[in-house]
């Protein structure tokens, strides 16, 4: 846990699986402010290991979006796809401790479980069918699709969220063993890659991140990540899980709500100050969505003022910042 003598080390971790939208911008701005207002460090990491879903050019676009907002970061950008050997080392360690087992349940299960579980219903419980296997039981799996599942404790770990307060881990029977690695064999090729849950822990630990700010759709991932931290003897960061931005129908921001991509706002002449004003308003730091720059926001930043309910992005609010489509 972070103590006041250690600088805050935060991070921004866009996935180039699509364009960054207003909701992502809000999280990045808050993550940046939560570190910079305490003279902390911010890393930028591109989480591009979810290869079937990666969109070409979305990484460059994400960097442009952040720069447009005025967000900066320290050190070089870390790109997950360049770090596979580190994730492999972690997997080998988990195998050596019998903390993972090979699972041959269907390809769709494997694919679903390997992405950051943002979508409703994507995070399905695994009933432990393959839990009898040993990590050494892989000889007959060479040409098969399979994944490595982490053996979870029956009781999920508790943690204190710096925004939401104490989160008490559930008691689950059977334990919800989750995917840390997947291997998919097509006729000609073999795709072998770590899951979000494993890669994010290895990289946050590698970058000495001690403050993770992200959307609360990932709050159910945190107990899993805490289990990985513990099993690898790594120190877990503080977590700040923020309510999402939703559309007028109260569902998470998506295409059906119109084009809220930052690139689209930019193309329509919306200034970053306008969007920052909207974000500040959504956080309870401004009474109206009036333009403001990032530097000015450092004097207004207050985590405690952020409402603990999703922020409803209405067309009227978008119009107010000059985005009328
Ligand atoms: N790359 C993840 C995403 O965009 C973020 C994961 C995290 O913040 O832990 O969904
Ligand atoms: Zn299985």
Short mmCIF file of C-alpha atoms and ligand atoms in Angstrom, two decimals:
data_model
loop_
_atom_site.label_atom_id
_atom_site.label_comp_id
_atom_site.label_asym_id
_atom_site.label_seq_id
_atom_site.Cartn_x
_atom_site.Cartn_y
_atom_site.Cartn_z
CA UNK A 1 0.00 0.00 0.00
CA UNK A 2 1.16 3.50 -0.72
CA UNK A 3 2.56 5.64 2.07
CA UNK A 4 3.08 9.38 1.81
CA UNK A 5 6.88 9.15 1.50
CA UNK A 6 6.64 7.08 -1.69
CA UNK A 7 5.60 8.96 -4.84
CA UNK A 8 2.36 7.92 -6.46
CA UNK A 9 2.94 5.88 -9.59
CA UNK A 10 -0.17 5.74 -11.72
CA UNK A 11 -0.79 4.53 -15.22
CA UNK A 12 -3.02 4.91 -18.25
CA UNK A 13 -3.66 1.60 -19.95
CA UNK A 14 -5.65 1.96 -23.17
CA UNK A 15 -6.55 -1.17 -25.11
CA UNK A 16 -6.37 -0.55 -28.86
CA UNK A 17 -9.44 -2.71 -29.41
CA UNK A 18 -11.31 0.35 -30.62
CA UNK A 19 -11.35 4.12 -30.46
CA UNK A 20 -11.18 5.95 -27.14
CA UNK A 21 -14.42 7.71 -26.24
CA UNK A 22 -15.65 10.29 -23.75
CA UNK A 23 -15.88 7.65 -21.01
CA UNK A 24 -12.25 6.60 -21.47
CA UNK A 25 -11.20 10.25 -21.48
CA UNK A 26 -12.90 10.81 -18.12
CA UNK A 27 -11.02 7.89 -16.54
CA UNK A 28 -7.66 9.00 -18.01
CA UNK A 29 -8.13 12.57 -16.83
CA UNK A 30 -8.97 11.43 -13.30
CA UNK A 31 -6.07 8.94 -13.26
CA UNK A 32 -3.68 11.66 -14.43
CA UNK A 33 -4.94 14.17 -11.87
CA UNK A 34 -4.88 11.60 -9.03
CA UNK A 35 -1.15 11.25 -9.59
CA UNK A 36 -0.03 14.66 -10.86
CA UNK A 37 -1.78 16.61 -8.09
CA UNK A 38 0.47 14.71 -5.66
CA UNK A 39 3.63 15.18 -7.77
CA UNK A 40 3.31 11.58 -8.86
CA UNK A 41 4.44 9.66 -11.90
CA UNK A 42 2.22 8.49 -14.75
CA UNK A 43 3.03 5.66 -17.14
CA UNK A 44 1.38 5.01 -20.47
CA UNK A 45 0.95 1.37 -21.40
CA UNK A 46 -0.65 0.03 -24.54
CA UNK A 47 -2.53 -3.17 -23.70
CA UNK A 48 -2.44 -4.82 -27.10
CA UNK A 49 -2.24 -8.53 -26.29
CA UNK A 50 -5.88 -9.26 -27.05
CA UNK A 51 -4.88 -9.82 -30.66
CA UNK A 52 -8.16 -10.92 -32.32
CA UNK A 53 -9.80 -7.71 -31.15
CA UNK A 54 -6.95 -5.26 -31.77
CA UNK A 55 -7.80 -2.56 -34.37
CA UNK A 56 -4.99 -1.37 -36.57
CA UNK A 57 -3.94 2.18 -35.78
CA UNK A 58 -6.00 2.37 -32.57
CA UNK A 59 -2.80 2.56 -30.51
CA UNK A 60 -1.54 5.63 -32.38
CA UNK A 61 -4.99 7.14 -32.14
CA UNK A 62 -5.08 6.59 -28.36
CA UNK A 63 -1.76 8.41 -27.99
CA UNK A 64 -3.08 11.30 -30.10
CA UNK A 65 -6.27 11.44 -28.02
CA UNK A 66 -4.30 11.68 -24.78
CA UNK A 67 -2.02 14.39 -26.17
CA UNK A 68 -5.04 16.31 -27.41
CA UNK A 69 -6.40 16.34 -23.86
CA UNK A 70 -3.07 17.71 -22.63
CA UNK A 71 -2.20 14.52 -20.79
CA UNK A 72 1.50 13.70 -20.52
CA UNK A 73 3.37 10.71 -19.11
CA UNK A 74 6.81 9.80 -17.88
CA UNK A 75 9.25 7.47 -19.57
CA UNK A 76 8.71 5.44 -22.70
CA UNK A 77 5.39 3.92 -23.61
CA UNK A 78 5.25 0.28 -22.55
CA UNK A 79 3.71 -1.99 -25.18
CA UNK A 80 2.40 -5.30 -23.88
CA UNK A 81 3.00 -7.23 -27.08
CA UNK A 82 6.75 -6.69 -26.58
CA UNK A 83 6.70 -8.29 -23.16
CA UNK A 84 5.48 -11.82 -23.82
CA UNK A 85 8.56 -13.49 -22.31
CA UNK A 86 7.83 -11.81 -18.96
CA UNK A 87 4.29 -13.18 -18.96
CA UNK A 88 5.66 -16.61 -19.95
CA UNK A 89 8.03 -16.54 -16.98
CA UNK A 90 5.13 -15.79 -14.66
CA UNK A 91 3.11 -18.64 -16.17
CA UNK A 92 6.02 -21.05 -15.70
CA UNK A 93 6.27 -20.03 -12.05
CA UNK A 94 2.55 -20.58 -11.53
CA UNK A 95 2.85 -23.99 -13.22
CA UNK A 96 5.74 -24.96 -10.97
CA UNK A 97 3.56 -24.21 -7.94
CA UNK A 98 0.54 -26.07 -9.41
CA UNK A 99 -1.39 -22.80 -9.18
CA UNK A 100 -2.68 -23.22 -12.74
CA UNK A 101 -4.13 -26.16 -14.64
CA UNK A 102 -4.87 -26.79 -18.31
CA UNK A 103 -8.51 -26.46 -19.29
CA UNK A 104 -9.98 -27.73 -22.57
CA UNK A 105 -13.43 -26.21 -22.29
CA UNK A 106 -14.68 -24.56 -25.50
CA UNK A 107 -12.90 -21.98 -27.60
CA UNK A 108 -15.61 -19.39 -26.99
CA UNK A 109 -15.17 -19.71 -23.24
CA UNK A 110 -11.47 -19.26 -23.69
CA UNK A 111 -11.85 -16.19 -25.91
CA UNK A 112 -14.40 -14.56 -23.67
CA UNK A 113 -12.38 -15.09 -20.54
CA UNK A 114 -9.16 -13.74 -22.02
CA UNK A 115 -10.38 -10.19 -22.61
CA UNK A 116 -10.81 -7.53 -19.95
CA UNK A 117 -14.39 -8.35 -18.93
CA UNK A 118 -16.13 -5.03 -19.59
CA UNK A 119 -19.22 -6.33 -21.33
CA UNK A 120 -22.23 -7.52 -19.36
CA UNK A 121 -22.41 -11.29 -19.23
CA UNK A 122 -18.91 -11.71 -20.61
CA UNK A 123 -17.50 -12.72 -17.26
CA UNK A 124 -19.07 -16.15 -16.95
CA UNK A 125 -18.34 -18.37 -13.96
CA UNK A 126 -16.23 -21.42 -14.68
CA UNK A 127 -17.56 -24.57 -13.02
CA UNK A 128 -14.17 -26.19 -12.43
CA UNK A 129 -14.57 -29.05 -14.91
CA UNK A 130 -10.82 -29.40 -15.53
CA UNK A 131 -9.64 -28.56 -12.02
CA UNK A 132 -8.63 -32.19 -11.37
CA UNK A 133 -5.74 -31.77 -13.85
CA UNK A 134 -2.15 -31.17 -12.87
CA UNK A 135 -0.03 -28.46 -14.51
CA UNK A 136 2.10 -31.33 -15.83
CA UNK A 137 -0.83 -32.90 -17.76
CA UNK A 138 -0.12 -31.14 -21.06
CA UNK A 139 1.35 -33.87 -23.26
CA UNK A 140 -1.96 -34.77 -24.90
CA UNK A 141 -2.90 -31.11 -25.37
CA UNK A 142 -0.23 -30.06 -27.85
CA UNK A 143 -2.54 -29.64 -30.87
CA UNK A 144 -5.62 -28.65 -28.97
CA UNK A 145 -7.19 -25.40 -27.97
CA UNK A 146 -6.76 -24.98 -24.29
CA UNK A 147 -6.14 -22.41 -21.64
CA UNK A 148 -4.39 -22.21 -18.31
CA UNK A 149 -6.70 -21.50 -15.43
CA UNK A 150 -5.64 -20.05 -12.13
CA UNK A 151 -6.70 -22.05 -9.07
CA UNK A 152 -8.65 -19.55 -7.01
CA UNK A 153 -9.35 -19.69 -3.32
CA UNK A 154 -12.98 -20.31 -2.39
CA UNK A 155 -13.14 -16.98 -0.62
CA UNK A 156 -12.19 -14.01 -2.80
CA UNK A 157 -9.76 -11.57 -1.14
CA UNK A 158 -11.16 -8.38 0.41
CA UNK A 159 -9.70 -5.01 -0.46
CA UNK A 160 -10.26 -1.34 0.26
CA UNK A 161 -11.12 0.67 -2.80
CA UNK A 162 -9.90 4.25 -2.37
CA UNK A 163 -13.14 5.52 -3.94
CA UNK A 164 -15.77 2.89 -3.11
CA UNK A 165 -14.55 1.86 0.32
CA UNK A 166 -14.18 -1.74 1.55
CA UNK A 167 -15.03 -4.46 -0.99
CA UNK A 168 -15.69 -7.77 0.67
CA UNK A 169 -14.73 -10.82 -1.37
CA UNK A 170 -17.47 -13.34 -2.08
CA UNK A 171 -17.46 -16.93 -1.00
CA UNK A 172 -17.79 -18.96 -4.23
CA UNK A 173 -18.37 -22.68 -4.72
CA UNK A 174 -16.82 -23.89 -6.92
CA UNK A 175 -14.03 -21.28 -6.93
CA UNK A 176 -14.23 -19.16 -10.05
CA UNK A 177 -10.96 -20.30 -11.64
CA UNK A 178 -10.11 -17.80 -14.36
CA UNK A 179 -8.00 -17.85 -17.50
CA UNK A 180 -4.43 -16.57 -17.35
CA UNK A 181 -3.30 -17.92 -20.70
CA UNK A 182 -4.90 -19.22 -23.85
CA UNK A 183 -3.68 -21.29 -26.72
CA UNK A 184 -5.69 -21.52 -29.90
CA UNK A 185 -4.65 -23.76 -32.79
CA UNK A 186 -6.00 -23.09 -36.26
CA UNK A 187 -5.07 -25.29 -39.23
CA UNK A 188 -1.94 -23.33 -39.92
CA UNK A 189 -1.20 -21.20 -36.91
CA UNK A 190 -1.11 -21.26 -33.15
CA UNK A 191 -2.08 -18.30 -31.04
CA UNK A 192 -0.64 -18.37 -27.56
CA UNK A 193 -1.15 -15.36 -25.35
CA UNK A 194 -1.59 -14.24 -21.77
CA UNK A 195 -4.95 -12.98 -20.57
CA UNK A 196 -5.58 -9.42 -19.47
CA UNK A 197 -5.65 -10.56 -15.82
CA UNK A 198 -2.10 -11.91 -15.90
CA UNK A 199 -0.51 -9.25 -18.13
CA UNK A 200 -1.96 -6.35 -16.17
CA UNK A 201 -0.54 -7.67 -12.89
CA UNK A 202 2.91 -8.38 -14.33
CA UNK A 203 3.10 -4.94 -15.91
CA UNK A 204 1.70 -2.95 -13.00
CA UNK A 205 4.23 -4.70 -10.75
CA UNK A 206 7.05 -4.20 -13.29
CA UNK A 207 6.27 -0.48 -13.55
CA UNK A 208 5.95 -0.27 -9.74
CA UNK A 209 2.45 1.11 -10.13
CA UNK A 210 0.96 1.79 -6.71
CA UNK A 211 -2.27 3.48 -7.77
CA UNK A 212 -4.62 1.99 -10.35
CA UNK A 213 -7.49 4.19 -11.51
CA UNK A 214 -9.99 2.53 -13.82
CA UNK A 215 -13.67 2.04 -14.55
CA UNK A 216 -15.73 0.11 -12.05
CA UNK A 217 -16.68 -2.44 -14.69
CA UNK A 218 -13.30 -3.96 -13.74
CA UNK A 219 -13.99 -4.10 -10.01
CA UNK A 220 -14.80 -7.82 -10.24
CA UNK A 221 -11.37 -8.39 -11.81
CA UNK A 222 -9.54 -6.96 -8.82
CA UNK A 223 -9.91 -9.98 -6.48
CA UNK A 224 -8.50 -12.12 -9.28
CA UNK A 225 -5.57 -9.81 -9.77
CA UNK A 226 -4.99 -9.75 -6.00
CA UNK A 227 -4.75 -13.56 -6.07
CA UNK A 228 -2.08 -13.32 -8.79
CA UNK A 229 -0.15 -10.65 -6.87
CA UNK A 230 -0.16 -12.87 -3.80
CA UNK A 231 0.90 -16.02 -5.60
CA UNK A 232 3.82 -14.23 -7.29
CA UNK A 233 4.84 -12.47 -4.06
CA UNK A 234 4.20 -9.06 -5.61
CA UNK A 235 2.88 -5.96 -3.85
CA UNK A 236 -0.59 -4.91 -4.98
CA UNK A 237 -1.36 -1.26 -5.77
CA UNK A 238 -4.16 0.87 -4.32
CA UNK A 239 -7.29 0.71 -6.45
CA UNK A 240 -9.68 3.50 -7.41
CA UNK A 241 -12.67 2.19 -9.36
CA UNK A 242 -14.80 4.92 -10.88
CA UNK A 243 -18.41 4.83 -12.06
CA UNK A 244 -18.75 4.64 -15.83
CA UNK A 245 -20.13 7.15 -18.30
CA UNK A 246 -23.46 5.87 -19.64
CA UNK A 247 -25.88 6.95 -22.35
CA UNK A 248 -29.38 8.35 -21.79
CA UNK A 249 -30.68 4.77 -21.51
CA UNK A 250 -28.27 4.24 -18.58
CA UNK A 251 -26.32 1.62 -20.51
CA UNK A 252 -22.55 1.82 -20.90
CA UNK A 253 -21.41 4.16 -23.64
CA UNK A 254 -21.48 2.40 -27.02
CA UNK A 255 -22.10 3.03 -30.72
CA UNK A 256 -25.87 3.06 -30.19
CA UNK A 257 -25.43 6.33 -28.28
CA UNK A 258 -23.94 8.06 -31.30
CA UNK A 259 -20.36 8.80 -32.06
CA UNK A 260 -18.64 9.77 -28.82
CA UNK A 261 -15.13 8.95 -30.08
CA UNK A 262 -12.62 11.60 -29.12
CA UNK A 263 -11.49 11.67 -32.73
CA UNK A 264 -15.04 12.52 -33.82
CA UNK A 265 -15.31 15.34 -31.28
CA UNK A 266 -12.01 16.70 -32.54
CA UNK A 267 -13.11 16.50 -36.17
CA UNK A 268 -16.19 18.51 -35.29
CA UNK A 269 -14.07 21.27 -33.82
CA UNK A 270 -14.69 20.53 -30.13
CA UNK A 271 -11.79 21.94 -28.15
CA UNK A 272 -10.14 19.84 -25.43
CA UNK A 273 -11.07 22.56 -22.90
CA UNK A 274 -14.73 21.99 -23.74
CA UNK A 275 -14.50 18.27 -23.05
CA UNK A 276 -12.42 18.86 -19.90
CA UNK A 277 -15.13 21.23 -18.71
CA UNK A 278 -17.72 18.51 -19.24
CA UNK A 279 -15.54 16.00 -17.37
CA UNK A 280 -15.03 18.47 -14.49
CA UNK A 281 -18.78 19.02 -14.36
CA UNK A 282 -19.38 15.25 -14.33
CA UNK A 283 -17.00 14.99 -11.35
CA UNK A 284 -18.74 17.72 -9.36
CA UNK A 285 -15.79 20.11 -9.69
CA UNK A 286 -17.64 22.66 -11.81
CA UNK A 287 -21.27 23.70 -11.59
CA UNK A 288 -21.57 23.95 -15.34
CA UNK A 289 -19.61 22.35 -18.21
CA UNK A 290 -17.62 25.51 -18.90
CA UNK A 291 -14.26 25.26 -20.70
CA UNK A 292 -11.21 24.63 -18.55
CA UNK A 293 -7.70 23.37 -19.23
CA UNK A 294 -6.01 20.40 -17.58
CA UNK A 295 -3.58 22.51 -15.56
CA UNK A 296 -6.48 24.47 -14.05
CA UNK A 297 -8.16 21.20 -13.15
CA UNK A 298 -5.27 20.33 -10.82
CA UNK A 299 -6.60 22.97 -8.41
CA UNK A 300 -10.16 21.59 -8.55
CA UNK A 301 -9.40 17.86 -8.41
CA UNK A 302 -11.17 16.16 -5.50
CA UNK A 303 -11.85 12.44 -5.62
CA UNK A 304 -14.45 12.73 -2.86
CA UNK A 305 -16.63 15.05 -4.94
CA UNK A 306 -17.06 12.53 -7.76
CA UNK A 307 -20.60 11.12 -7.62
CA UNK A 308 -20.72 7.40 -6.91
CA UNK A 309 -23.30 6.80 -9.63
CA UNK A 310 -22.72 6.51 -13.39
CA UNK A 311 -22.52 9.79 -15.26
CA UNK A 312 -25.30 10.12 -17.84
CA UNK A 313 -23.98 11.71 -21.00
CA UNK A 314 -26.95 13.40 -22.66
CA UNK A 315 -27.15 14.86 -26.16
CA UNK A 316 -27.89 18.17 -24.50
CA UNK A 317 -24.55 18.08 -22.67
CA UNK A 318 -22.75 17.18 -25.87
CA UNK A 319 -24.46 20.13 -27.58
CA UNK A 320 -23.37 22.37 -24.71
CA UNK A 321 -19.73 21.62 -25.50
CA UNK A 322 -20.24 22.29 -29.22
CA UNK A 323 -20.79 18.73 -30.39
CA UNK A 324 -24.06 18.70 -32.24
CA UNK A 325 -24.48 15.70 -34.53
N1 LIG B 1 -6.61 -2.02 -20.95
C1 LIG B 1 -7.76 -2.16 -20.10
C2 LIG B 1 -8.96 -1.64 -20.82
O1 LIG B 1 -8.92 -0.66 -21.51
C3 LIG B 1 -7.62 -1.39 -18.81
C4 LIG B 1 -7.25 -2.31 -17.76
C5 LIG B 1 -6.98 -1.71 -16.42
O2 LIG B 1 -7.07 -0.49 -16.26
O3 LIG B 1 -6.65 -2.49 -15.55
O4 LIG B 1 -9.98 -2.20 -20.71
ZN1 LIG B 2 -12.15 -26.77 -18.50
#
